[in-house]
GROMACS .gro file of N, CA, C and O in nm:
model
  448
    1MET      N    1  -0.742   7.316  -7.893
    1MET     CA    2  -0.607   7.284  -7.852
    1MET      C    3  -0.612   7.190  -7.731
    1MET      O    4  -0.694   7.206  -7.641
    2ASP      N    5  -0.523   7.097  -7.727
    2ASP     CA    6  -0.513   6.997  -7.623
    2ASP      C    7  -0.468   7.060  -7.490
    2ASP      O    8  -0.370   7.135  -7.488
    3PRO      N    9  -0.537   7.030  -7.377
    3PRO     CA   10  -0.497   7.086  -7.247
    3PRO      C   11  -0.352   7.057  -7.210
    3PRO      O   12  -0.285   7.142  -7.151
    4LYS      N   13  -0.303   6.939  -7.247
    4LYS     CA   14  -0.164   6.905  -7.215
    4LYS      C   15  -0.067   6.997  -7.290
    4LYS      O   16   0.030   7.045  -7.234
    5GLU      N   17  -0.098   7.023  -7.416
    5GLU     CA   18  -0.014   7.112  -7.496
    5GLU      C   19  -0.017   7.255  -7.439
    5GLU      O   20   0.087   7.322  -7.431
    6ILE      N   21  -0.135   7.300  -7.400
    6ILE     CA   22  -0.148   7.433  -7.340
    6ILE      C   23  -0.067   7.440  -7.211
    6ILE      O   24   0.007   7.536  -7.187
    7ALA      N   25  -0.080   7.337  -7.127
    7ALA     CA   26  -0.007   7.335  -7.000
    7ALA      C   27   0.144   7.335  -7.023
    7ALA      O   28   0.218   7.404  -6.951
    8GLU      N   29   0.189   7.261  -7.122
    8GLU     CA   30   0.333   7.258  -7.153
    8GLU      C   31   0.383   7.395  -7.196
    8GLU      O   32   0.488   7.441  -7.153
    9ARG      N   33   0.305   7.461  -7.282
    9ARG     CA   34   0.343   7.597  -7.327
    9ARG      C   35   0.340   7.695  -7.209
    9ARG      O   36   0.427   7.782  -7.197
   10PHE      N   37   0.238   7.681  -7.126
   10PHE     CA   38   0.223   7.765  -7.007
   10PHE      C   39   0.346   7.748  -6.917
   10PHE      O   40   0.410   7.847  -6.877
   11ALA      N   41   0.381   7.624  -6.886
   11ALA     CA   42   0.495   7.596  -6.799
   11ALA      C   43   0.626   7.648  -6.858
   11ALA      O   44   0.708   7.709  -6.787
   12ARG      N   45   0.646   7.626  -6.988
   12ARG     CA   46   0.769   7.676  -7.054
   12ARG      C   47   0.776   7.828  -7.049
   12ARG      O   48   0.883   7.885  -7.024
   13SER      N   49   0.663   7.893  -7.070
   13SER     CA   50   0.661   8.040  -7.071
   13SER      C   51   0.691   8.096  -6.933
   13SER      O   52   0.765   8.194  -6.919
   14LEU      N   53   0.634   8.035  -6.829
   14LEU     CA   54   0.662   8.083  -6.694
   14LEU      C   55   0.808   8.061  -6.656
   14LEU      O   56   0.865   8.139  -6.580
   15SER      N   57   0.867   7.955  -6.708
   15SER     CA   58   1.006   7.924  -6.677
   15SER      C   59   1.105   8.006  -6.760
   15SER      O   60   1.224   8.006  -6.733
   16SER      N   61   1.055   8.077  -6.860
   16SER     CA   62   1.142   8.161  -6.944
   16SER      C   63   1.177   8.289  -6.868
   16SER      O   64   1.124   8.316  -6.760
   17SER      N   65   1.264   8.368  -6.925
   17SER     CA   66   1.303   8.494  -6.859
   17SER      C   67   1.187   8.593  -6.849
   17SER      O   68   1.189   8.683  -6.766
   18LEU      N   69   1.084   8.574  -6.929
   18LEU     CA   70   0.966   8.660  -6.922
   18LEU      C   71   0.880   8.630  -6.799
   18LEU      O   72   0.815   8.719  -6.745
   19HIS      N   73   0.879   8.506  -6.754
   19HIS     CA   74   0.799   8.462  -6.640
   19HIS      C   75   0.651   8.495  -6.658
   19HIS      O   76   0.583   8.538  -6.565
   20ALA      N   77   0.603   8.474  -6.781
   20ALA     CA   78   0.462   8.501  -6.811
   20ALA      C   79   0.417   8.415  -6.928
   20ALA      O   80   0.496   8.376  -7.013
   21PHE      N   81   0.286   8.386  -6.929
   21PHE     CA   82   0.223   8.313  -7.039
   21PHE      C   83   0.128   8.410  -7.107
   21PHE      O   84   0.037   8.463  -7.043
   22ILE      N   85   0.152   8.437  -7.233
   22ILE     CA   86   0.073   8.534  -7.310
   22ILE      C   87   0.009   8.460  -7.426
   22ILE      O   88   0.078   8.387  -7.498
   23PHE      N   89  -0.123   8.478  -7.443
   23PHE     CA   90  -0.190   8.410  -7.553
   23PHE      C   91  -0.308   8.491  -7.603
   23PHE      O   92  -0.358   8.581  -7.535
   24ASP      N   93  -0.351   8.458  -7.722
   24ASP     CA   94  -0.466   8.519  -7.786
   24ASP      C   95  -0.586   8.428  -7.758
   24ASP      O   96  -0.586   8.311  -7.795
   25SER      N   97  -0.687   8.482  -7.692
   25SER     CA   98  -0.802   8.400  -7.653
   25SER      C   99  -0.885   8.353  -7.772
   25SER      O  100  -0.969   8.265  -7.757
   26SER      N  101  -0.861   8.409  -7.889
   26SER     CA  102  -0.930   8.358  -8.008
   26SER      C  103  -0.859   8.235  -8.064
   26SER      O  104  -0.914   8.163  -8.146
   27LEU      N  105  -0.735   8.210  -8.017
   27LEU     CA  106  -0.658   8.094  -8.063
   27LEU      C  107  -0.646   7.985  -7.955
   27LEU      O  108  -0.634   7.868  -7.987
   28VAL      N  109  -0.645   8.027  -7.830
   28VAL     CA  110  -0.633   7.934  -7.718
   28VAL      C  111  -0.754   7.953  -7.629
   28VAL      O  112  -0.789   8.066  -7.594
   29ASP      N  113  -0.818   7.844  -7.591
   29ASP     CA  114  -0.937   7.848  -7.507
   29ASP      C  115  -0.899   7.894  -7.366
   29ASP      O  116  -0.832   7.821  -7.291
   30SER      N  117  -0.939   8.015  -7.330
   30SER     CA  118  -0.904   8.069  -7.198
   30SER      C  119  -0.971   7.991  -7.085
   30SER      O  120  -0.924   7.993  -6.972
   31GLY      N  121  -1.079   7.921  -7.116
   31GLY     CA  122  -1.144   7.837  -7.016
   31GLY      C  123  -1.054   7.722  -6.974
   31GLY      O  124  -1.049   7.685  -6.855
   32ILE      N  125  -0.983   7.665  -7.070
   32ILE     CA  126  -0.888   7.557  -7.039
   32ILE      C  127  -0.776   7.611  -6.952
   32ILE      O  128  -0.736   7.549  -6.853
   33VAL      N  129  -0.725   7.728  -6.987
   33VAL     CA  130  -0.617   7.788  -6.910
   33VAL      C  131  -0.665   7.816  -6.767
   33VAL      O  132  -0.595   7.787  -6.669
   34SER      N  133  -0.785   7.869  -6.752
   34SER     CA  134  -0.841   7.896  -6.619
   34SER      C  135  -0.855   7.768  -6.537
   34SER      O  136  -0.826   7.767  -6.417
   35ARG      N  137  -0.898   7.660  -6.603
   35ARG     CA  138  -0.909   7.532  -6.532
   35ARG      C  139  -0.772   7.481  -6.489
   35ARG      O  140  -0.757   7.427  -6.380
   36ILE      N  141  -0.673   7.496  -6.574
   36ILE     CA  142  -0.537   7.454  -6.539
   36ILE      C  143  -0.489   7.530  -6.416
   36ILE      O  144  -0.434   7.471  -6.322
   37VAL      N  145  -0.512   7.661  -6.414
   37VAL     CA  146  -0.471   7.743  -6.300
   37VAL      C  147  -0.545   7.699  -6.174
   37VAL      O  148  -0.485   7.682  -6.067
   38ALA      N  149  -0.675   7.676  -6.185
   38ALA     CA  150  -0.755   7.636  -6.069
   38ALA      C  151  -0.713   7.500  -6.015
   38ALA      O  152  -0.692   7.484  -5.894
   39VAL      N  153  -0.699   7.403  -6.103
   39VAL     CA  154  -0.663   7.267  -6.061
   39VAL      C  155  -0.521   7.262  -6.004
   39VAL      O  156  -0.494   7.189  -5.909
   40SER      N  157  -0.432   7.342  -6.059
   40SER     CA  158  -0.293   7.341  -6.014
   40SER      C  159  -0.274   7.415  -5.882
   40SER      O  160  -0.171   7.400  -5.816
   41GLY      N  161  -0.372   7.496  -5.843
   41GLY     CA  162  -0.362   7.572  -5.719
   41GLY      C  163  -0.261   7.685  -5.725
   41GLY      O  164  -0.209   7.729  -5.624
   42THR      N  165  -0.236   7.734  -5.845
   42THR     CA  166  -0.132   7.838  -5.863
   42THR      C  167  -0.189   7.979  -5.874
   42THR      O  168  -0.113   8.073  -5.894
   43ASP      N  169  -0.319   7.995  -5.859
   43ASP     CA  170  -0.381   8.126  -5.879
   43ASP      C  171  -0.324   8.233  -5.785
   43ASP      O  172  -0.315   8.349  -5.823
   44GLN      N  173  -0.283   8.196  -5.666
   44GLN     CA  174  -0.229   8.295  -5.573
   44GLN      C  175  -0.089   8.343  -5.611
   44GLN      O  176  -0.041   8.443  -5.560
   45TYR      N  177  -0.025   8.273  -5.703
   45TYR     CA  178   0.109   8.309  -5.747
   45TYR      C  179   0.112   8.378  -5.883
   45TYR      O  180   0.219   8.412  -5.932
   46LEU      N  181  -0.005   8.395  -5.941
   46LEU     CA  182  -0.015   8.453  -6.075
   46LEU      C  183  -0.105   8.575  -6.076
   46LEU      O  184  -0.203   8.581  -6.004
   47LYS      N  185  -0.070   8.670  -6.161
   47LYS     CA  186  -0.157   8.784  -6.189
   47LYS      C  187  -0.210   8.764  -6.330
   47LYS      O  188  -0.137   8.721  -6.418
   48ARG      N  189  -0.337   8.798  -6.349
   48ARG     CA  190  -0.400   8.783  -6.480
   48ARG      C  191  -0.437   8.920  -6.534
   48ARG      O  192  -0.497   9.001  -6.463
   49PHE      N  193  -0.400   8.945  -6.659
   49PHE     CA  194  -0.432   9.070  -6.727
   49PHE      C  195  -0.501   9.036  -6.859
   49PHE      O  196  -0.461   8.942  -6.927
   50VAL      N  197  -0.603   9.114  -6.893
   50VAL     CA  198  -0.673   9.092  -7.020
   50VAL      C  199  -0.687   9.226  -7.091
   50VAL      O  200  -0.729   9.326  -7.031
   51LYS      N  201  -0.654   9.226  -7.218
   51LYS     CA  202  -0.673   9.344  -7.304
   51LYS      C  203  -0.721   9.293  -7.438
   51LYS      O  204  -0.646   9.227  -7.511
   52ASP      N  205  -0.848   9.317  -7.468
   52ASP     CA  206  -0.910   9.265  -7.589
   52ASP      C  207  -0.896   9.112  -7.592
   52ASP      O  208  -0.943   9.046  -7.501
   53ASN      N  209  -0.830   9.056  -7.693
   53ASN     CA  210  -0.813   8.911  -7.702
   53ASN      C  211  -0.685   8.861  -7.637
   53ASN      O  212  -0.662   8.741  -7.632
   54VAL      N  213  -0.602   8.952  -7.590
   54VAL     CA  214  -0.473   8.913  -7.533
   54VAL      C  215  -0.489   8.888  -7.382
   54VAL      O  216  -0.540   8.973  -7.309
   55VAL      N  217  -0.445   8.770  -7.339
   55VAL     CA  218  -0.451   8.733  -7.198
   55VAL      C  219  -0.309   8.704  -7.151
   55VAL      O  220  -0.233   8.637  -7.219
   56VAL      N  221  -0.275   8.759  -7.035
   56VAL     CA  222  -0.142   8.740  -6.977
   56VAL      C  223  -0.156   8.684  -6.836
   56VAL      O  224  -0.231   8.739  -6.756
   57TYR      N  225  -0.086   8.575  -6.811
   57TYR     CA  226  -0.069   8.524  -6.676
   57TYR      C  227   0.078   8.543  -6.642
   57TYR      O  228   0.165   8.485  -6.705
   58ALA      N  229   0.106   8.628  -6.543
   58ALA     CA  230   0.244   8.657  -6.504
   58ALA      C  231   0.264   8.622  -6.358
   58ALA      O  232   0.170   8.630  -6.277
   59LEU      N  233   0.386   8.583  -6.324
   59LEU     CA  234   0.417   8.556  -6.184
   59LEU      C  235   0.398   8.682  -6.102
   59LEU      O  236   0.439   8.791  -6.142
   60ASP      N  237   0.336   8.668  -5.987
   60ASP     CA  238   0.318   8.780  -5.895
   60ASP      C  239   0.439   8.782  -5.801
   60ASP      O  240   0.447   8.703  -5.708
   61VAL      N  241   0.532   8.871  -5.828
   61VAL     CA  242   0.656   8.875  -5.752
   61VAL      C  243   0.653   8.974  -5.636
   61VAL      O  244   0.752   8.992  -5.567
   62SER      N  245   0.538   9.036  -5.611
   62SER     CA  246   0.531   9.137  -5.506
   62SER      C  247   0.567   9.081  -5.368
   62SER      O  248   0.636   9.147  -5.291
   63LYS      N  249   0.523   8.960  -5.338
   63LYS     CA  250   0.556   8.899  -5.209
   63LYS      C  251   0.704   8.863  -5.202
   63LYS      O  252   0.765   8.870  -5.096
   64LEU      N  253   0.760   8.825  -5.315
   64LEU     CA  254   0.902   8.792  -5.318
   64LEU      C  255   0.987   8.915  -5.292
   64LEU      O  256   1.087   8.909  -5.220
   65GLU      N  257   0.946   9.026  -5.350
   65GLU     CA  258   1.020   9.150  -5.329
   65GLU      C  259   1.019   9.188  -5.182
   65GLU      O  260   1.121   9.227  -5.125
   66LYS      N  261   0.904   9.173  -5.119
   66LYS     CA  262   0.891   9.205  -4.977
   66LYS      C  263   0.983   9.114  -4.895
   66LYS      O  264   1.052   9.160  -4.803
   67ARG      N  265   0.987   8.984  -4.930
   67ARG     CA  266   1.074   8.890  -4.858
   67ARG      C  267   1.220   8.929  -4.874
   67ARG      O  268   1.296   8.927  -4.777
   68CYS      N  269   1.259   8.967  -4.995
   68CYS     CA  270   1.398   9.007  -5.018
   68CYS      C  271   1.433   9.132  -4.938
   68CYS      O  272   1.541   9.141  -4.879
   69ARG      N  273   1.341   9.228  -4.937
   69ARG     CA  274   1.365   9.352  -4.862
   69ARG      C  275   1.375   9.328  -4.712
   69ARG      O  276   1.464   9.382  -4.646
   70MET      N  277   1.284   9.249  -4.660
   70MET     CA  278   1.274   9.231  -4.515
   70MET      C  279   1.369   9.125  -4.458
   70MET      O  280   1.407   9.133  -4.342
   71GLU      N  281   1.404   9.026  -4.539
   71GLU     CA  282   1.487   8.917  -4.487
   71GLU      C  283   1.628   8.920  -4.546
   71GLU      O  284   1.723   8.956  -4.477
   72THR      N  285   1.641   8.884  -4.670
   72THR     CA  286   1.772   8.863  -4.731
   72THR      C  287   1.859   8.989  -4.733
   72THR      O  288   1.977   8.983  -4.700
   73CYS      N  289   1.801   9.102  -4.769
   73CYS     CA  290   1.881   9.224  -4.788
   73CYS      C  291   1.867   9.324  -4.674
   73CYS      O  292   1.919   9.436  -4.683
   74ARG      N  293   1.802   9.287  -4.570
   74ARG     CA  294   1.771   9.378  -4.460
   74ARG      C  295   1.895   9.444  -4.399
   74ARG      O  296   1.896   9.562  -4.371
   75ASN      N  297   2.000   9.368  -4.380
   75ASN     CA  298   2.119   9.422  -4.313
   75ASN      C  299   2.235   9.450  -4.409
   75ASN      O  300   2.348   9.467  -4.365
   76VAL      N  301   2.205   9.456  -4.536
   76VAL     CA  302   2.308   9.481  -4.636
   76VAL      C  303   2.341   9.630  -4.639
   76VAL      O  304   2.251   9.714  -4.632
   77PRO      N  305   2.469   9.665  -4.649
   77PRO     CA  306   2.506   9.807  -4.657
   77PRO      C  307   2.437   9.878  -4.773
   77PRO      O  308   2.410   9.817  -4.877
   78ARG      N  309   2.409  10.002  -4.754
   78ARG     CA  310   2.333  10.081  -4.852
   78ARG      C  311   2.388  10.074  -4.994
   78ARG      O  312   2.313  10.066  -5.090
   79GLU      N  313   2.519  10.076  -5.007
   79GLU     CA  314   2.579  10.076  -5.140
   79GLU      C  315   2.562   9.942  -5.213
   79GLU      O  316   2.573   9.935  -5.334
   80ARG      N  317   2.533   9.835  -5.140
   80ARG     CA  318   2.511   9.704  -5.203
   80ARG      C  319   2.364   9.663  -5.203
   80ARG      O  320   2.329   9.558  -5.254
   81TYR      N  321   2.279   9.746  -5.147
   81TYR     CA  322   2.139   9.710  -5.129
   81TYR      C  323   2.067   9.679  -5.261
   81TYR      O  324   2.001   9.578  -5.274
   82ARG      N  325   2.082   9.766  -5.359
   82ARG     CA  326   2.014   9.744  -5.489
   82ARG      C  327   2.062   9.616  -5.557
   82ARG      O  328   1.984   9.544  -5.617
   83ILE      N  329   2.189   9.590  -5.549
   83ILE     CA  330   2.244   9.468  -5.608
   83ILE      C  331   2.188   9.346  -5.535
   83ILE      O  332   2.145   9.249  -5.598
   84CYS      N  333   2.187   9.353  -5.403
   84CYS     CA  334   2.132   9.243  -5.324
   84CYS      C  335   1.985   9.218  -5.360
   84CYS      O  336   1.945   9.104  -5.382
   85LEU      N  337   1.909   9.324  -5.367
   85LEU     CA  338   1.766   9.314  -5.399
   85LEU      C  339   1.746   9.252  -5.537
   85LEU      O  340   1.663   9.162  -5.554
   86SER      N  341   1.823   9.297  -5.633
   86SER     CA  342   1.813   9.244  -5.770
   86SER      C  343   1.848   9.096  -5.775
   86SER      O  344   1.775   9.016  -5.835
   87GLU      N  345   1.957   9.058  -5.714
   87GLU     CA  346   2.000   8.918  -5.713
   87GLU      C  347   1.900   8.829  -5.640
   87GLU      O  348   1.867   8.720  -5.686
   88CYS      N  349   1.854   8.875  -5.526
   88CYS     CA  350   1.757   8.799  -5.447
   88CYS      C  351   1.627   8.781  -5.525
   88CYS      O  352   1.573   8.670  -5.531
   89LEU      N  353   1.578   8.887  -5.584
   89LEU     CA  354   1.452   8.880  -5.658
   89LEU      C  355   1.463   8.786  -5.778
   89LEU      O  356   1.373   8.708  -5.804
   90LYS      N  357   1.575   8.790  -5.847
   90LYS     CA  358   1.594   8.698  -5.961
   90LYS      C  359   1.595   8.554  -5.913
   90LYS      O  360   1.529   8.468  -5.970
   91GLN      N  361   1.670   8.526  -5.809
   91GLN     CA  362   1.680   8.390  -5.756
   91GLN      C  363   1.542   8.341  -5.707
   91GLN      O  364   1.501   8.230  -5.738
   92GLN      N  365   1.472   8.423  -5.633
   92GLN     CA  366   1.341   8.386  -5.580
   92GLN      C  367   1.237   8.368  -5.692
   92GLN      O  368   1.155   8.277  -5.688
   93THR      N  369   1.242   8.456  -5.793
   93THR     CA  370   1.149   8.447  -5.905
   93THR      C  371   1.173   8.320  -5.987
   93THR      O  372   1.078   8.251  -6.023
   94ASP      N  373   1.299   8.289  -6.012
   94ASP     CA  374   1.332   8.166  -6.086
   94ASP      C  375   1.284   8.043  -6.010
   94ASP      O  376   1.229   7.950  -6.069
   95ALA      N  377   1.304   8.042  -5.879
   95ALA     CA  378   1.259   7.929  -5.797
   95ALA      C  379   1.107   7.917  -5.799
   95ALA      O  380   1.052   7.807  -5.814
   96MET      N  381   1.038   8.030  -5.787
   96MET     CA  382   0.891   8.029  -5.791
   96MET      C  383   0.842   7.980  -5.926
   96MET      O  384   0.747   7.902  -5.934
   97ALA      N  385   0.906   8.024  -6.032
   97ALA     CA  386   0.866   7.983  -6.167
   97ALA      C  387   0.876   7.832  -6.183
   97ALA      O  388   0.788   7.769  -6.241
   98ARG      N  389   0.984   7.773  -6.132
   98ARG     CA  390   1.000   7.627  -6.141
   98ARG      C  391   0.889   7.554  -6.068
   98ARG      O  392   0.832   7.458  -6.119
   99VAL      N  393   0.856   7.600  -5.948
   99VAL     CA  394   0.752   7.534  -5.868
   99VAL      C  395   0.615   7.549  -5.933
   99VAL      O  396   0.539   7.452  -5.943
  100VAL      N  397   0.582   7.669  -5.979
  100VAL     CA  398   0.452   7.692  -6.042
  100VAL      C  399   0.442   7.613  -6.173
  100VAL      O  400   0.339   7.551  -6.201
  101ALA      N  401   0.548   7.612  -6.251
  101ALA     CA  402   0.548   7.537  -6.378
  101ALA      C  403   0.527   7.387  -6.351
  101ALA      O  404   0.449   7.322  -6.422
  102GLN      N  405   0.591   7.335  -6.249
  102GLN     CA  406   0.574   7.193  -6.216
  102GLN      C  407   0.431   7.165  -6.169
  102GLN      O  408   0.373   7.063  -6.207
  103SER      N  409   0.374   7.254  -6.093
  103SER     CA  410   0.235   7.237  -6.048
  103SER      C  411   0.139   7.237  -6.166
  103SER      O  412   0.042   7.161  -6.169
  104ILE      N  413   0.167   7.322  -6.265
  104ILE     CA  414   0.083   7.327  -6.385
  104ILE      C  415   0.094   7.196  -6.462
  104ILE      O  416  -0.007   7.141  -6.506
  105MET      N  417   0.214   7.143  -6.475
  105MET     CA  418   0.231   7.016  -6.546
  105MET      C  419   0.164   6.901  -6.470
  105MET      O  420   0.104   6.813  -6.530
  106ASP      N  421   0.172   6.902  -6.338
  106ASP     CA  422   0.108   6.799  -6.257
  106ASP      C  423  -0.045   6.806  -6.268
  106ASP      O  424  -0.112   6.703  -6.261
  107ALA      N  425  -0.097   6.925  -6.287
  107ALA     CA  426  -0.243   6.943  -6.295
  107ALA      C  427  -0.304   6.883  -6.421
  107ALA      O  428  -0.421   6.846  -6.421
  108VAL      N  429  -0.225   6.873  -6.525
  108VAL     CA  430  -0.277   6.821  -6.652
  108VAL      C  431  -0.332   6.680  -6.635
  108VAL      O  432  -0.437   6.646  -6.691
  109ASP      N  433  -0.265   6.599  -6.557
  109ASP     CA  434  -0.311   6.463  -6.533
  109ASP      C  435  -0.449   6.461  -6.465
  109ASP      O  436  -0.529   6.372  -6.488
  110LEU      N  437  -0.475   6.561  -6.381
  110LEU     CA  438  -0.604   6.568  -6.311
  110LEU      C  439  -0.718   6.616  -6.401
  110LEU      O  440  -0.834   6.591  -6.372
  111LEU      N  441  -0.682   6.687  -6.508
  111LEU     CA  442  -0.784   6.739  -6.598
  111LEU      C  443  -0.846   6.629  -6.686
  111LEU      O  444  -0.959   6.640  -6.729
  112GLY      N  445  -0.766   6.528  -6.711
  112GLY     CA  446  -0.816   6.416  -6.793
  112GLY      C  447  -0.835   6.453  -6.930
  112GLY      O  448  -0.876   6.454  -7.024
   0.00000   0.00000   0.00000
């Protein structure tokens, strides 16, 4: 499979509501995916899970949740706190997905 095609699928998947790229390593070369992640500099924003032939790269939202708790929703009244946290996390995750997806697409040019 062409690295550009893999990167495009990767970027689209991260930008979807799932915020993850899931593939079968017998169908997609996981070495290419690893190189895309390394060249794009996005490894710190992704978690990688492997189970048999299934590989998942998902956005790591743990830091975003902490930011929402400590900054955005810190002074929100208790009855609105969960709503604030949910809205903040969605907004922050969508923004992170866009940035990571763009970095992945930019990395394809460097792979040659």
